[in-house]
């Protein structure tokens, strides 16, 4: 499968590209970069780091692992929106599974983040922070559900899903737009003849 760049408007502009370029060059995010850096530096180096970045399997594990919490949370919301009382405990369990599976996704993401250059580390720090907000909101959702406040729990899940979508855009920008993830050298693009 070959990939073609998306068409550019006749005037050469792209709101999304412009927005991402502004984000990448925003020194106001450097405090956030420093905070994420303190957490990322706590991760082990060496063989553990290699595994966290997916080197033994050929490419980054982080994108694959993010599918788990997103899938659990999306499934929970689907059950919530159906509104069937018989599915409430399943929806709540899916929120909890999403929270549990968010930890390995976060750790592998931090391992990848440590290797980003300054512009990409700004995007990555915002991505990580938004993920933290989403996890907090889903955690509050689970607490509200367990306390018997179903409507508040569902509302918190909806807010968390919106934050997750924004964060996912930033993660997709890094993974696809910037090709920032670890990969085996055998997957590098061959030089043009």
Short mmCIF file of N, CA and C in Angstrom, two decimals, residues 4-169:
data_model
loop_
_atom_site.label_atom_id
_atom_site.label_comp_id
_atom_site.label_asym_id
_atom_site.label_seq_id
_atom_site.Cartn_x
_atom_site.Cartn_y
_atom_site.Cartn_z
N UNK A 4 -0.30 8.54 -0.36
CA UNK A 4 -0.17 9.79 -1.09
C UNK A 4 -0.46 10.93 -0.13
N UNK A 5 0.25 12.03 -0.25
CA UNK A 5 -0.10 13.17 0.60
C UNK A 5 -1.51 13.65 0.29
N UNK A 6 -2.16 14.19 1.30
CA UNK A 6 -3.50 14.75 1.09
C UNK A 6 -3.41 15.97 0.18
N UNK A 7 -4.43 16.20 -0.61
CA UNK A 7 -4.40 17.38 -1.48
C UNK A 7 -4.34 18.66 -0.64
N UNK A 8 -3.64 19.65 -1.15
CA UNK A 8 -3.49 20.94 -0.48
C UNK A 8 -4.35 21.95 -1.23
N UNK A 9 -5.06 22.81 -0.50
CA UNK A 9 -5.85 23.83 -1.19
C UNK A 9 -4.98 24.65 -2.13
N UNK A 10 -5.60 25.27 -3.13
CA UNK A 10 -4.87 26.02 -4.16
C UNK A 10 -3.95 27.09 -3.59
N UNK A 11 -4.35 27.70 -2.47
CA UNK A 11 -3.50 28.75 -1.90
C UNK A 11 -2.37 28.18 -1.04
N UNK A 12 -2.27 26.84 -0.95
CA UNK A 12 -1.18 26.21 -0.21
C UNK A 12 -1.42 26.12 1.29
N UNK A 13 -2.53 26.63 1.77
CA UNK A 13 -2.78 26.64 3.21
C UNK A 13 -3.46 25.36 3.65
N UNK A 14 -3.34 25.09 4.91
CA UNK A 14 -4.06 24.01 5.55
C UNK A 14 -4.23 24.41 7.01
N UNK A 15 -5.46 24.54 7.44
CA UNK A 15 -5.68 24.96 8.83
C UNK A 15 -5.07 23.97 9.80
N UNK A 16 -5.20 22.68 9.52
CA UNK A 16 -4.67 21.67 10.44
C UNK A 16 -3.15 21.74 10.50
N UNK A 17 -2.50 21.86 9.34
CA UNK A 17 -1.04 21.94 9.33
C UNK A 17 -0.58 23.21 10.04
N UNK A 18 -1.23 24.32 9.77
CA UNK A 18 -0.87 25.57 10.42
C UNK A 18 -1.03 25.48 11.93
N UNK A 19 -2.12 24.87 12.36
CA UNK A 19 -2.35 24.73 13.80
C UNK A 19 -1.28 23.85 14.44
N UNK A 20 -0.92 22.76 13.78
CA UNK A 20 0.10 21.88 14.35
C UNK A 20 1.47 22.56 14.36
N UNK A 21 1.78 23.32 13.34
CA UNK A 21 3.06 24.05 13.31
C UNK A 21 3.13 25.06 14.45
N UNK A 22 2.01 25.74 14.70
CA UNK A 22 1.99 26.70 15.82
C UNK A 22 2.18 25.98 17.15
N UNK A 23 1.54 24.84 17.29
CA UNK A 23 1.68 24.04 18.52
C UNK A 23 3.13 23.60 18.70
N UNK A 24 3.73 23.11 17.64
CA UNK A 24 5.12 22.62 17.70
C UNK A 24 6.11 23.73 18.04
N UNK A 25 5.77 24.96 17.72
CA UNK A 25 6.71 26.06 17.95
C UNK A 25 6.29 26.93 19.15
N UNK A 26 5.39 26.44 19.98
CA UNK A 26 4.88 27.21 21.12
C UNK A 26 5.75 27.00 22.36
N UNK A 27 6.61 27.96 22.69
CA UNK A 27 7.44 27.81 23.89
C UNK A 27 6.63 27.78 25.17
N UNK A 28 5.39 28.22 25.12
CA UNK A 28 4.52 28.14 26.29
C UNK A 28 4.26 26.72 26.74
N UNK A 29 4.51 25.75 25.88
CA UNK A 29 4.33 24.34 26.26
C UNK A 29 5.58 23.74 26.90
N UNK A 30 6.67 24.50 26.98
CA UNK A 30 7.91 23.93 27.50
C UNK A 30 7.84 23.55 28.97
N UNK A 31 7.01 24.25 29.75
CA UNK A 31 6.81 23.84 31.14
C UNK A 31 6.14 22.47 31.22
N UNK A 32 5.18 22.23 30.32
CA UNK A 32 4.52 20.93 30.24
C UNK A 32 5.52 19.87 29.79
N UNK A 33 6.38 20.22 28.83
CA UNK A 33 7.43 19.30 28.37
C UNK A 33 8.31 18.91 29.55
N UNK A 34 8.69 19.87 30.38
CA UNK A 34 9.55 19.59 31.54
C UNK A 34 8.84 18.66 32.52
N UNK A 35 7.55 18.88 32.75
CA UNK A 35 6.81 18.04 33.68
C UNK A 35 6.70 16.61 33.16
N UNK A 36 6.37 16.46 31.88
CA UNK A 36 6.30 15.11 31.29
C UNK A 36 7.68 14.46 31.32
N UNK A 37 8.72 15.26 31.07
CA UNK A 37 10.08 14.75 31.09
C UNK A 37 10.47 14.16 32.44
N UNK A 38 10.02 14.80 33.53
CA UNK A 38 10.33 14.26 34.85
C UNK A 38 9.73 12.87 35.03
N UNK A 39 8.53 12.67 34.55
CA UNK A 39 7.89 11.35 34.64
C UNK A 39 8.58 10.36 33.71
N UNK A 40 8.87 10.78 32.50
CA UNK A 40 9.47 9.88 31.51
C UNK A 40 10.86 9.43 31.93
N UNK A 41 11.62 10.31 32.57
CA UNK A 41 12.97 9.93 33.00
C UNK A 41 12.96 8.87 34.09
N UNK A 42 11.84 8.67 34.75
CA UNK A 42 11.74 7.64 35.78
C UNK A 42 11.66 6.23 35.19
N UNK A 43 11.38 6.14 33.90
CA UNK A 43 11.30 4.82 33.26
C UNK A 43 12.70 4.23 33.11
N UNK A 44 12.81 2.91 33.19
CA UNK A 44 14.12 2.29 33.03
C UNK A 44 14.65 2.40 31.61
N UNK A 45 15.95 2.35 31.49
CA UNK A 45 16.63 2.36 30.20
C UNK A 45 17.00 0.92 29.83
N UNK A 46 17.80 0.76 28.81
CA UNK A 46 18.33 -0.56 28.44
C UNK A 46 17.29 -1.47 27.85
N UNK A 47 17.33 -2.74 28.27
CA UNK A 47 16.46 -3.76 27.69
C UNK A 47 14.99 -3.46 27.95
N UNK A 48 14.67 -2.94 29.12
CA UNK A 48 13.27 -2.63 29.42
C UNK A 48 12.77 -1.54 28.48
N UNK A 49 13.59 -0.51 28.27
CA UNK A 49 13.22 0.56 27.35
C UNK A 49 13.01 0.01 25.94
N UNK A 50 13.88 -0.89 25.53
CA UNK A 50 13.75 -1.50 24.21
C UNK A 50 12.40 -2.20 24.07
N UNK A 51 12.00 -2.93 25.10
CA UNK A 51 10.70 -3.61 25.06
C UNK A 51 9.56 -2.60 25.08
N UNK A 52 9.68 -1.57 25.92
CA UNK A 52 8.61 -0.57 25.99
C UNK A 52 8.40 0.12 24.65
N UNK A 53 9.46 0.29 23.89
CA UNK A 53 9.35 0.93 22.58
C UNK A 53 9.04 -0.07 21.47
N UNK A 54 8.95 -1.36 21.79
CA UNK A 54 8.55 -2.36 20.80
C UNK A 54 9.65 -2.82 19.88
N UNK A 55 10.89 -2.54 20.20
CA UNK A 55 12.00 -2.89 19.32
C UNK A 55 12.01 -4.39 18.99
N UNK A 56 11.82 -5.28 19.97
CA UNK A 56 11.84 -6.71 19.62
C UNK A 56 10.73 -7.16 18.67
N UNK A 57 9.63 -6.40 18.61
CA UNK A 57 8.54 -6.79 17.71
C UNK A 57 8.54 -5.99 16.42
N UNK A 58 9.48 -5.06 16.27
CA UNK A 58 9.65 -4.37 15.00
C UNK A 58 9.16 -2.94 14.94
N UNK A 59 8.23 -2.56 15.82
CA UNK A 59 7.76 -1.17 15.81
C UNK A 59 7.09 -0.85 17.14
N UNK A 60 6.80 0.41 17.31
CA UNK A 60 6.25 0.90 18.58
C UNK A 60 5.01 0.14 19.02
N UNK A 61 4.95 -0.16 20.32
CA UNK A 61 3.78 -0.81 20.90
C UNK A 61 2.68 0.20 21.26
N UNK A 62 3.06 1.43 21.49
CA UNK A 62 2.12 2.43 21.99
C UNK A 62 0.84 2.55 21.15
N UNK A 63 0.92 2.70 19.83
CA UNK A 63 -0.33 2.84 19.07
C UNK A 63 -1.27 1.64 19.23
N UNK A 64 -0.70 0.44 19.26
CA UNK A 64 -1.52 -0.76 19.45
C UNK A 64 -2.17 -0.75 20.83
N UNK A 65 -1.39 -0.40 21.84
CA UNK A 65 -1.91 -0.44 23.21
C UNK A 65 -2.97 0.63 23.47
N UNK A 66 -2.95 1.72 22.72
CA UNK A 66 -3.98 2.74 22.91
C UNK A 66 -5.35 2.25 22.43
N UNK A 67 -5.34 1.27 21.54
CA UNK A 67 -6.62 0.73 21.07
C UNK A 67 -7.42 0.08 22.20
N UNK A 68 -6.72 -0.44 23.20
CA UNK A 68 -7.43 -1.11 24.29
C UNK A 68 -8.28 -0.16 25.12
N UNK A 69 -7.71 0.87 25.76
CA UNK A 69 -8.61 1.75 26.53
C UNK A 69 -9.65 2.45 25.66
N UNK A 70 -9.25 2.88 24.47
CA UNK A 70 -10.22 3.55 23.60
C UNK A 70 -11.36 2.60 23.25
N UNK A 71 -11.04 1.37 22.95
CA UNK A 71 -12.07 0.39 22.61
C UNK A 71 -12.99 0.08 23.79
N UNK A 72 -12.40 -0.09 24.97
CA UNK A 72 -13.23 -0.34 26.15
C UNK A 72 -14.16 0.84 26.41
N UNK A 73 -13.61 2.06 26.36
CA UNK A 73 -14.41 3.23 26.67
C UNK A 73 -15.48 3.48 25.61
N UNK A 74 -15.15 3.28 24.35
CA UNK A 74 -16.15 3.45 23.29
C UNK A 74 -17.26 2.42 23.44
N UNK A 75 -16.91 1.20 23.79
CA UNK A 75 -17.92 0.16 24.00
C UNK A 75 -18.81 0.50 25.18
N UNK A 76 -18.21 1.03 26.24
CA UNK A 76 -18.99 1.44 27.40
C UNK A 76 -20.00 2.52 27.02
N UNK A 77 -19.53 3.51 26.25
CA UNK A 77 -20.43 4.58 25.82
C UNK A 77 -21.56 4.05 24.93
N UNK A 78 -21.24 3.08 24.09
CA UNK A 78 -22.29 2.51 23.23
C UNK A 78 -23.37 1.87 24.10
N UNK A 79 -22.96 1.15 25.14
CA UNK A 79 -23.95 0.55 26.04
C UNK A 79 -24.71 1.63 26.81
N UNK A 80 -23.97 2.65 27.27
CA UNK A 80 -24.63 3.74 27.99
C UNK A 80 -25.70 4.40 27.13
N UNK A 81 -25.36 4.65 25.89
CA UNK A 81 -26.28 5.37 25.01
C UNK A 81 -27.49 4.52 24.61
N UNK A 82 -27.33 3.20 24.68
CA UNK A 82 -28.50 2.32 24.46
C UNK A 82 -29.49 2.47 25.61
N UNK A 83 -28.96 2.75 26.80
CA UNK A 83 -29.82 3.05 27.94
C UNK A 83 -30.55 1.87 28.55
N UNK A 84 -30.02 0.69 28.41
CA UNK A 84 -30.68 -0.49 28.98
C UNK A 84 -30.13 -0.78 30.37
N UNK A 85 -31.00 -0.88 31.34
CA UNK A 85 -30.57 -1.13 32.72
C UNK A 85 -29.80 -2.43 32.83
N UNK A 86 -30.15 -3.41 32.03
CA UNK A 86 -29.47 -4.72 32.08
C UNK A 86 -28.02 -4.63 31.61
N UNK A 87 -27.63 -3.54 30.94
CA UNK A 87 -26.27 -3.40 30.43
C UNK A 87 -25.41 -2.43 31.26
N UNK A 88 -25.99 -1.88 32.32
CA UNK A 88 -25.25 -0.90 33.10
C UNK A 88 -24.00 -1.47 33.75
N UNK A 89 -24.08 -2.66 34.31
CA UNK A 89 -22.89 -3.23 34.97
C UNK A 89 -21.81 -3.55 33.94
N UNK A 90 -22.20 -3.97 32.75
CA UNK A 90 -21.21 -4.22 31.69
C UNK A 90 -20.55 -2.92 31.27
N UNK A 91 -21.32 -1.85 31.14
CA UNK A 91 -20.76 -0.55 30.77
C UNK A 91 -19.77 -0.08 31.84
N UNK A 92 -20.12 -0.27 33.10
CA UNK A 92 -19.24 0.14 34.19
C UNK A 92 -17.95 -0.69 34.18
N UNK A 93 -18.08 -1.98 33.93
CA UNK A 93 -16.89 -2.84 33.87
C UNK A 93 -15.97 -2.42 32.72
N UNK A 94 -16.55 -2.01 31.61
CA UNK A 94 -15.74 -1.55 30.47
C UNK A 94 -14.99 -0.26 30.79
N UNK A 95 -15.61 0.63 31.55
CA UNK A 95 -14.89 1.84 31.98
C UNK A 95 -13.70 1.43 32.83
N UNK A 96 -13.91 0.51 33.76
CA UNK A 96 -12.82 0.05 34.63
C UNK A 96 -11.71 -0.62 33.83
N UNK A 97 -12.07 -1.45 32.86
CA UNK A 97 -11.05 -2.11 32.02
C UNK A 97 -10.27 -1.07 31.22
N UNK A 98 -10.95 -0.03 30.75
CA UNK A 98 -10.26 1.04 30.05
C UNK A 98 -9.24 1.72 30.94
N UNK A 99 -9.61 1.96 32.19
CA UNK A 99 -8.67 2.58 33.13
C UNK A 99 -7.46 1.68 33.37
N UNK A 100 -7.69 0.39 33.54
CA UNK A 100 -6.57 -0.53 33.75
C UNK A 100 -5.65 -0.60 32.54
N UNK A 101 -6.23 -0.62 31.36
CA UNK A 101 -5.42 -0.76 30.15
C UNK A 101 -4.75 0.54 29.74
N UNK A 102 -5.15 1.65 30.35
CA UNK A 102 -4.52 2.94 30.04
C UNK A 102 -3.08 2.99 30.56
N UNK A 103 -2.79 2.26 31.64
CA UNK A 103 -1.44 2.31 32.23
C UNK A 103 -0.36 1.83 31.26
N UNK A 104 -0.48 0.63 30.67
CA UNK A 104 0.57 0.23 29.73
C UNK A 104 0.65 1.12 28.49
N UNK A 105 -0.49 1.65 28.06
CA UNK A 105 -0.46 2.58 26.92
C UNK A 105 0.33 3.83 27.30
N UNK A 106 0.13 4.33 28.50
CA UNK A 106 0.84 5.53 28.95
C UNK A 106 2.34 5.27 29.08
N UNK A 107 2.70 4.15 29.66
CA UNK A 107 4.13 3.85 29.87
C UNK A 107 4.85 3.71 28.53
N UNK A 108 4.25 3.01 27.58
CA UNK A 108 4.90 2.87 26.28
C UNK A 108 4.95 4.20 25.54
N UNK A 109 3.94 5.04 25.74
CA UNK A 109 3.96 6.36 25.13
C UNK A 109 5.06 7.23 25.70
N UNK A 110 5.28 7.16 27.00
CA UNK A 110 6.36 7.93 27.62
C UNK A 110 7.73 7.46 27.14
N UNK A 111 7.87 6.15 26.94
CA UNK A 111 9.14 5.62 26.42
C UNK A 111 9.41 6.17 25.02
N UNK A 112 8.38 6.27 24.20
CA UNK A 112 8.53 6.84 22.86
C UNK A 112 8.81 8.34 22.96
N UNK A 113 8.11 9.02 23.86
CA UNK A 113 8.22 10.47 23.99
C UNK A 113 9.66 10.90 24.30
N UNK A 114 10.37 10.10 25.06
CA UNK A 114 11.74 10.47 25.44
C UNK A 114 12.65 10.69 24.24
N UNK A 115 12.31 10.18 23.10
CA UNK A 115 13.17 10.29 21.92
C UNK A 115 12.72 11.36 20.92
N UNK A 116 11.74 12.14 21.29
CA UNK A 116 11.24 13.17 20.38
C UNK A 116 12.11 14.42 20.43
N UNK A 117 12.16 15.13 19.30
CA UNK A 117 12.84 16.42 19.30
C UNK A 117 11.92 17.45 19.97
N UNK A 118 12.40 18.67 20.18
CA UNK A 118 11.65 19.68 20.92
C UNK A 118 10.28 19.96 20.30
N UNK A 119 10.16 20.22 19.00
CA UNK A 119 8.81 20.48 18.48
C UNK A 119 7.85 19.32 18.72
N UNK A 120 8.30 18.11 18.45
CA UNK A 120 7.41 16.96 18.63
C UNK A 120 7.17 16.67 20.10
N UNK A 121 8.14 16.99 20.97
CA UNK A 121 7.93 16.75 22.40
C UNK A 121 6.84 17.68 22.95
N UNK A 122 6.67 18.84 22.35
CA UNK A 122 5.57 19.73 22.76
C UNK A 122 4.23 19.09 22.43
N UNK A 123 4.11 18.60 21.20
CA UNK A 123 2.88 17.92 20.81
C UNK A 123 2.65 16.70 21.68
N UNK A 124 3.70 15.92 21.91
CA UNK A 124 3.60 14.72 22.72
C UNK A 124 3.23 15.02 24.17
N UNK A 125 3.77 16.11 24.71
CA UNK A 125 3.45 16.47 26.09
C UNK A 125 1.97 16.86 26.21
N UNK A 126 1.46 17.59 25.23
CA UNK A 126 0.05 17.95 25.24
C UNK A 126 -0.81 16.70 25.07
N UNK A 127 -0.40 15.80 24.19
CA UNK A 127 -1.08 14.52 24.00
C UNK A 127 -1.15 13.75 25.31
N UNK A 128 -0.01 13.64 26.00
CA UNK A 128 0.03 12.91 27.27
C UNK A 128 -0.84 13.58 28.32
N UNK A 129 -0.81 14.90 28.37
CA UNK A 129 -1.61 15.63 29.35
C UNK A 129 -3.10 15.46 29.11
N UNK A 130 -3.49 15.54 27.86
CA UNK A 130 -4.91 15.32 27.54
C UNK A 130 -5.33 13.90 27.90
N UNK A 131 -4.44 12.94 27.67
CA UNK A 131 -4.75 11.57 28.08
C UNK A 131 -4.93 11.48 29.59
N UNK A 132 -4.10 12.21 30.34
CA UNK A 132 -4.25 12.24 31.79
C UNK A 132 -5.59 12.82 32.21
N UNK A 133 -6.01 13.89 31.53
CA UNK A 133 -7.32 14.48 31.81
C UNK A 133 -8.42 13.47 31.51
N UNK A 134 -8.31 12.78 30.37
CA UNK A 134 -9.33 11.79 30.00
C UNK A 134 -9.39 10.66 31.03
N UNK A 135 -8.24 10.18 31.47
CA UNK A 135 -8.22 9.12 32.49
C UNK A 135 -8.88 9.63 33.78
N UNK A 136 -8.57 10.87 34.16
CA UNK A 136 -9.21 11.44 35.34
C UNK A 136 -10.72 11.52 35.21
N UNK A 137 -11.18 11.94 34.05
CA UNK A 137 -12.62 12.02 33.81
C UNK A 137 -13.27 10.64 33.79
N UNK A 138 -12.62 9.66 33.17
CA UNK A 138 -13.18 8.31 33.19
C UNK A 138 -13.16 7.74 34.61
N UNK A 139 -12.12 8.06 35.38
CA UNK A 139 -12.08 7.63 36.78
C UNK A 139 -13.22 8.26 37.58
N UNK A 140 -13.47 9.55 37.35
CA UNK A 140 -14.59 10.21 38.02
C UNK A 140 -15.91 9.61 37.56
N UNK A 141 -15.98 9.23 36.30
CA UNK A 141 -17.18 8.58 35.78
C UNK A 141 -17.44 7.27 36.51
N UNK A 142 -16.39 6.48 36.67
CA UNK A 142 -16.55 5.20 37.37
C UNK A 142 -16.98 5.43 38.82
N UNK A 143 -16.38 6.42 39.47
CA UNK A 143 -16.75 6.72 40.86
C UNK A 143 -18.21 7.16 40.94
N UNK A 144 -18.66 8.00 40.01
CA UNK A 144 -20.05 8.44 40.01
C UNK A 144 -20.99 7.26 39.77
N UNK A 145 -20.63 6.40 38.86
CA UNK A 145 -21.46 5.23 38.58
C UNK A 145 -21.59 4.37 39.83
N UNK A 146 -20.46 4.13 40.50
CA UNK A 146 -20.48 3.28 41.69
C UNK A 146 -21.23 3.94 42.84
N UNK A 147 -21.28 5.26 42.84
CA UNK A 147 -22.02 5.99 43.88
C UNK A 147 -23.51 6.10 43.56
N UNK A 148 -23.93 5.55 42.42
CA UNK A 148 -25.34 5.54 42.05
C UNK A 148 -25.78 6.74 41.23
N UNK A 149 -24.83 7.54 40.77
CA UNK A 149 -25.18 8.71 39.95
C UNK A 149 -24.88 8.39 38.49
N UNK A 150 -25.75 7.61 37.92
CA UNK A 150 -25.55 7.10 36.56
C UNK A 150 -25.46 8.23 35.53
N UNK A 151 -26.36 9.21 35.60
CA UNK A 151 -26.35 10.27 34.59
C UNK A 151 -25.07 11.08 34.68
N UNK A 152 -24.57 11.35 35.88
CA UNK A 152 -23.29 12.06 36.01
C UNK A 152 -22.16 11.21 35.45
N UNK A 153 -22.20 9.91 35.72
CA UNK A 153 -21.16 9.01 35.20
C UNK A 153 -21.13 8.99 33.69
N UNK A 154 -22.29 8.94 33.08
CA UNK A 154 -22.36 8.93 31.62
C UNK A 154 -21.90 10.28 31.07
N UNK A 155 -22.32 11.36 31.70
CA UNK A 155 -21.88 12.69 31.26
C UNK A 155 -20.37 12.85 31.35
N UNK A 156 -19.77 12.35 32.43
CA UNK A 156 -18.31 12.41 32.56
C UNK A 156 -17.63 11.56 31.49
N UNK A 157 -18.22 10.42 31.16
CA UNK A 157 -17.66 9.58 30.10
C UNK A 157 -17.72 10.28 28.75
N UNK A 158 -18.81 10.99 28.49
CA UNK A 158 -18.92 11.73 27.23
C UNK A 158 -17.86 12.83 27.15
N UNK A 159 -17.67 13.54 28.26
CA UNK A 159 -16.62 14.57 28.28
C UNK A 159 -15.25 13.94 28.09
N UNK A 160 -15.01 12.83 28.74
CA UNK A 160 -13.73 12.13 28.61
C UNK A 160 -13.51 11.66 27.18
N UNK A 161 -14.56 11.21 26.52
CA UNK A 161 -14.43 10.75 25.13
C UNK A 161 -14.05 11.91 24.22
N UNK A 162 -14.58 13.09 24.47
CA UNK A 162 -14.21 14.26 23.66
C UNK A 162 -12.74 14.61 23.85
N UNK A 163 -12.27 14.55 25.09
CA UNK A 163 -10.85 14.82 25.36
C UNK A 163 -9.98 13.74 24.71
N UNK A 164 -10.42 12.49 24.78
CA UNK A 164 -9.68 11.39 24.16
C UNK A 164 -9.58 11.58 22.65
N UNK A 165 -10.63 12.06 22.04
CA UNK A 165 -10.60 12.30 20.59
C UNK A 165 -9.58 13.38 20.23
N UNK A 166 -9.54 14.47 21.01
CA UNK A 166 -8.57 15.53 20.75
C UNK A 166 -7.15 15.00 20.94
N UNK A 167 -6.94 14.23 21.99
CA UNK A 167 -5.63 13.64 22.23
C UNK A 167 -5.25 12.67 21.12
N UNK A 168 -6.22 11.90 20.66
CA UNK A 168 -5.97 10.95 19.58
C UNK A 168 -5.52 11.63 18.31
N UNK A 169 -6.07 12.81 18.04
CA UNK A 169 -5.63 13.57 16.87
C UNK A 169 -4.15 13.90 16.99
#
